[in-house]
mmCIF file of C-alpha atoms in Angstrom:
data_model
loop_
_atom_site.group_PDB
_atom_site.id
_atom_site.type_symbol
_atom_site.label_atom_id
_atom_site.label_comp_id
_atom_site.label_asym_id
_atom_site.label_seq_id
_atom_site.Cartn_x
_atom_site.Cartn_y
_atom_site.Cartn_z
ATOM 1 C CA MET A 30 14.621 4.956 11.001
ATOM 2 C CA ASP A 31 14.449 4.553 7.480
ATOM 3 C CA ILE A 32 13.384 0.653 5.903
ATOM 4 C CA ASN A 33 15.442 -0.078 2.634
ATOM 5 C CA ILE A 34 12.942 -1.646 0.512
ATOM 6 C CA GLY A 35 15.502 -2.254 -2.281
ATOM 7 C CA GLU A 36 17.830 -3.930 -0.111
ATOM 8 C CA LYS A 37 15.398 -5.998 1.711
ATOM 9 C CA ILE A 38 13.888 -6.741 -1.948
ATOM 10 C CA LYS A 39 17.754 -7.522 -3.506
ATOM 11 C CA GLU A 40 18.679 -10.032 0.023
ATOM 12 C CA LEU A 41 14.998 -11.766 -0.253
ATOM 13 C CA ARG A 42 15.788 -12.339 -4.099
ATOM 14 C CA LYS A 43 19.396 -13.466 -4.002
ATOM 15 C CA LYS A 44 17.941 -15.630 -1.095
ATOM 16 C CA GLN A 45 15.219 -17.248 -3.181
ATOM 17 C CA GLY A 46 17.852 -18.115 -5.993
ATOM 18 C CA MET A 47 16.423 -15.245 -8.604
ATOM 19 C CA SER A 48 18.317 -13.052 -10.758
ATOM 20 C CA ILE A 49 17.093 -9.486 -11.597
ATOM 21 C CA ALA A 50 15.795 -10.981 -15.552
ATOM 22 C CA GLU A 51 13.879 -14.168 -13.206
ATOM 23 C CA LEU A 52 12.401 -11.645 -10.812
ATOM 24 C CA ALA A 53 11.158 -9.012 -14.020
ATOM 25 C CA GLU A 54 9.350 -11.503 -15.638
ATOM 26 C CA LYS A 55 8.047 -12.333 -12.960
ATOM 27 C CA SER A 56 6.452 -9.293 -11.242
ATOM 28 C CA GLU A 57 5.720 -8.718 -14.993
ATOM 29 C CA LEU A 58 7.985 -5.581 -13.837
ATOM 30 C CA SER A 59 11.096 -4.741 -16.543
ATOM 31 C CA SER A 60 14.820 -5.844 -15.102
ATOM 32 C CA GLY A 61 15.324 -2.219 -15.655
ATOM 33 C CA LEU A 62 12.804 -1.598 -13.248
ATOM 34 C CA ILE A 63 13.959 -4.049 -10.684
ATOM 35 C CA SER A 64 17.786 -3.120 -10.061
ATOM 36 C CA GLN A 65 16.965 0.802 -10.103
ATOM 37 C CA ILE A 66 14.680 -0.243 -7.090
ATOM 38 C CA GLU A 67 17.102 -2.363 -5.893
ATOM 39 C CA ARG A 68 19.663 0.028 -5.636
ATOM 40 C CA ASN A 69 17.788 3.041 -3.764
ATOM 41 C CA ILE A 70 17.534 4.693 -7.139
ATOM 42 C CA VAL A 71 13.359 4.946 -7.740
ATOM 43 C CA THR A 72 11.626 4.282 -4.384
ATOM 44 C CA PRO A 73 8.488 1.186 -5.950
ATOM 45 C CA SER A 74 4.595 2.030 -6.136
ATOM 46 C CA ILE A 75 2.541 0.332 -3.327
ATOM 47 C CA VAL A 76 1.014 -1.683 -7.273
ATOM 48 C CA SER A 77 5.154 -2.583 -8.112
ATOM 49 C CA LEU A 78 5.348 -3.955 -4.557
ATOM 50 C CA TRP A 79 2.697 -6.445 -4.338
ATOM 51 C CA LYS A 80 4.413 -7.469 -7.749
ATOM 52 C CA ILE A 81 7.098 -7.727 -6.767
ATOM 53 C CA ALA A 82 6.103 -9.152 -3.237
ATOM 54 C CA ARG A 83 3.582 -11.911 -5.316
ATOM 55 C CA SER A 84 6.272 -12.714 -6.996
ATOM 56 C CA LEU A 85 8.775 -13.900 -3.345
ATOM 57 C CA GLN A 86 5.590 -14.391 -1.798
ATOM 58 C CA VAL A 87 6.188 -12.548 1.008
ATOM 59 C CA SER A 88 3.467 -10.468 2.446
ATOM 60 C CA VAL A 89 4.018 -6.593 1.163
ATOM 61 C CA GLY A 90 4.512 -6.002 5.157
ATOM 62 C CA TYR A 91 8.183 -8.487 4.851
ATOM 63 C CA PHE A 92 9.739 -5.019 3.217
ATOM 64 C CA PHE A 93 8.449 -3.148 6.172
ATOM 65 C CA ASP A 94 9.175 -5.094 9.197
ATOM 66 C CA GLU A 95 10.774 -3.186 11.018
ATOM 67 C CA ASP A 96 13.567 -6.103 13.308
ATOM 68 C CA ASN A 97 10.777 -8.143 14.967
ATOM 69 C CA GLN A 98 10.389 -5.818 17.835
ATOM 70 C CA ASP A 99 8.048 -6.699 20.625
ATOM 71 C CA ILE A 100 5.634 -3.942 21.234
ATOM 72 C CA THR A 101 3.949 -4.414 23.707
ATOM 73 C CA ASN A 102 1.781 -0.398 23.558
ATOM 74 C CA PRO A 103 -1.349 -1.478 21.701
ATOM 75 C CA VAL A 104 -1.420 2.328 21.497
ATOM 76 C CA VAL A 105 -0.521 4.389 17.782
ATOM 77 C CA THR A 106 -0.014 7.666 19.051
ATOM 78 C CA LYS A 107 -0.470 9.984 15.854
ATOM 79 C CA ASN A 108 3.715 11.181 16.022
ATOM 80 C CA THR A 109 4.666 7.292 15.729
ATOM 81 C CA ARG A 110 2.559 6.306 13.155
ATOM 82 C CA LYS A 111 3.940 4.664 10.665
ATOM 83 C CA ARG A 112 4.405 6.183 7.116
ATOM 84 C CA ILE A 113 4.491 4.055 3.422
ATOM 85 C CA MET A 114 4.783 6.901 0.494
ATOM 86 C CA ALA A 115 4.265 5.463 -2.224
ATOM 87 C CA SER A 116 6.230 6.794 -5.844
ATOM 88 C CA ASN A 117 4.317 8.768 -8.491
ATOM 89 C CA ASN A 118 1.694 9.965 -6.284
ATOM 90 C CA ASN A 119 0.949 12.022 -3.282
ATOM 91 C CA ALA A 120 -0.137 9.664 -1.310
ATOM 92 C CA ILE A 121 0.823 8.861 2.242
ATOM 93 C CA TYR A 122 -0.268 5.374 4.371
ATOM 94 C CA GLU A 123 0.176 5.727 7.750
ATOM 95 C CA LEU A 124 -0.573 3.197 9.796
ATOM 96 C CA LEU A 125 -3.063 2.555 12.613
ATOM 97 C CA SER A 126 -1.932 -0.575 14.808
ATOM 98 C CA PRO A 127 1.916 -1.146 16.088
ATOM 99 C CA ASP A 128 2.917 -3.007 13.025
ATOM 100 C CA LEU A 129 2.164 -5.053 9.506
ATOM 101 C CA ASN A 130 1.842 -8.057 11.977
ATOM 102 C CA ARG A 131 -2.129 -8.204 12.947
ATOM 103 C CA LYS A 132 -4.709 -10.507 10.778
ATOM 104 C CA ILE A 133 -6.535 -6.632 10.573
ATOM 105 C CA GLU A 134 -4.844 -3.941 8.529
ATOM 106 C CA PHE A 135 -6.064 -0.687 9.403
ATOM 107 C CA LEU A 136 -4.375 2.386 7.314
ATOM 108 C CA TYR A 137 -4.646 6.370 7.682
ATOM 109 C CA ILE A 138 -4.894 7.686 3.756
ATOM 110 C CA THR A 139 -4.282 11.289 2.806
ATOM 111 C CA ILE A 140 -4.869 12.175 -0.560
ATOM 112 C CA LYS A 141 -3.375 15.714 -2.244
ATOM 113 C CA PRO A 142 -6.309 16.948 -4.279
ATOM 114 C CA GLY A 143 -6.381 15.180 -7.899
ATOM 115 C CA ASP A 144 -4.501 12.943 -7.090
ATOM 116 C CA TYR A 145 -5.046 9.386 -6.631
ATOM 117 C CA SER A 146 -3.933 5.831 -4.353
ATOM 118 C CA SER A 147 -1.942 3.899 -7.264
ATOM 119 C CA LYS A 148 -2.291 4.726 -10.799
ATOM 120 C CA ASP A 149 -3.119 1.082 -12.157
ATOM 121 C CA PHE A 150 -6.613 -0.662 -10.399
ATOM 122 C CA VAL A 151 -4.972 -2.373 -7.621
ATOM 123 C CA VAL A 152 -6.934 -6.369 -7.457
ATOM 124 C CA HIS A 153 -5.886 -8.380 -3.881
ATOM 125 C CA GLU A 154 -7.483 -10.434 -1.473
ATOM 126 C CA GLY A 155 -10.409 -10.326 0.739
ATOM 127 C CA GLU A 156 -13.282 -7.268 1.793
ATOM 128 C CA LYS A 157 -12.510 -3.945 2.576
ATOM 129 C CA CYS A 158 -14.591 -1.037 4.540
ATOM 130 C CA GLY A 159 -13.877 3.158 4.353
ATOM 131 C CA ILE A 160 -14.762 5.890 6.275
ATOM 132 C CA VAL A 161 -13.693 9.622 5.110
ATOM 133 C CA ILE A 162 -12.733 12.449 7.381
ATOM 134 C CA LYS A 163 -11.488 15.278 4.837
ATOM 135 C CA GLY A 164 -12.602 15.710 1.664
ATOM 136 C CA ARG A 165 -14.172 13.958 -1.007
ATOM 137 C CA LEU A 166 -13.023 10.778 -2.890
ATOM 138 C CA MET A 167 -13.978 8.209 -5.986
ATOM 139 C CA VAL A 168 -13.797 5.100 -5.640
ATOM 140 C CA LYS A 169 -13.164 3.941 -9.194
ATOM 141 C CA MET A 170 -13.695 0.527 -9.845
ATOM 142 C CA LYS A 171 -14.245 -1.912 -12.352
ATOM 143 C CA ASP A 172 -17.603 -0.190 -14.022
ATOM 144 C CA ARG A 173 -18.392 1.724 -11.162
ATOM 145 C CA GLU A 174 -17.499 5.534 -9.037
ATOM 146 C CA TYR A 175 -18.732 6.105 -5.495
ATOM 147 C CA ILE A 176 -18.450 9.828 -5.047
ATOM 148 C CA LEU A 177 -17.460 9.657 -1.224
ATOM 149 C CA GLU A 178 -18.586 13.226 0.358
ATOM 150 C CA GLU A 179 -16.710 13.408 4.301
ATOM 151 C CA GLY A 180 -18.621 11.497 6.819
ATOM 152 C CA ASP A 181 -19.745 8.384 4.033
ATOM 153 C CA SER A 182 -18.480 5.023 3.859
ATOM 154 C CA ILE A 183 -18.361 1.443 1.736
ATOM 155 C CA TYR A 184 -17.600 -1.658 1.798
ATOM 156 C CA PHE A 185 -16.508 -4.042 -0.685
ATOM 157 C CA ASP A 186 -15.412 -7.834 -1.916
ATOM 158 C CA SER A 187 -10.741 -6.344 -2.850
ATOM 159 C CA THR A 188 -10.549 -9.025 -5.897
ATOM 160 C CA ILE A 189 -12.872 -6.199 -7.332
ATOM 161 C CA PRO A 190 -10.081 -3.852 -9.391
ATOM 162 C CA HIS A 191 -10.160 -0.127 -7.498
ATOM 163 C CA LYS A 192 -8.469 2.732 -6.784
ATOM 164 C CA TYR A 193 -9.274 6.276 -4.933
ATOM 165 C CA ILE A 194 -8.889 9.931 -6.301
ATOM 166 C CA ASN A 195 -9.094 12.846 -4.897
ATOM 167 C CA ILE A 196 -11.690 14.708 -6.436
ATOM 168 C CA GLY A 197 -11.961 17.149 -3.923
ATOM 169 C CA ASP A 198 -10.800 20.933 -4.246
ATOM 170 C CA GLU A 199 -8.219 19.676 -0.947
ATOM 171 C CA VAL A 200 -7.099 17.274 1.114
ATOM 172 C CA CYS A 201 -8.819 14.258 0.757
ATOM 173 C CA GLU A 202 -8.360 12.413 4.609
ATOM 174 C CA SER A 203 -9.397 8.436 5.559
ATOM 175 C CA VAL A 204 -9.112 5.604 7.429
ATOM 176 C CA TRP A 205 -9.569 1.625 6.038
ATOM 177 C CA ALA A 206 -9.316 -2.017 6.929
ATOM 178 C CA MET A 207 -8.601 -4.377 4.869
ATOM 179 C CA THR A 208 -8.478 -8.362 5.952
ATOM 180 C CA PRO A 209 -6.694 -9.725 5.453
ATOM 181 C CA PRO A 210 -3.736 -7.169 5.131
ATOM 182 C CA SER A 211 -2.083 -6.680 1.495
ATOM 183 C CA PHE A 212 0.447 -4.607 2.493
#
């Protein structure tokens, strides 16, 4: 099932009586970009989606909720993971919990060689920890860089500006837990 993020943004913006220009100003994005996202011409980057969500006073997860389905099965099989594709890069975020309505966010992230989680540094409240399952990953923070090999893990405060870069020759696969959820 495809999730129409643009339509959800437009619907929420209008419900709050906000113009495209007002949302653009609050989110520090251009009016043109907001318009293109709402018309599904452009898929927002994760950073842009965080800015829009913050401006509309919702979590990023709001845009991915599927009509509050009743989920009674706690198991998420490999073939039923919900995928979040980030624009402007090849990072794939797969949800390892049934939905985004949890106290902890649990993600499987796949990044192609030379690619990154986001172009800009990301900052959000909470804590984050991750482990590299396959490949090599640089966790770049404001003033430091950490190289993680297969089996290495890291734990840090999410208020420190950060991003991930695959510095290896193969796809990097990693598992991350964040609290509180940032999607």
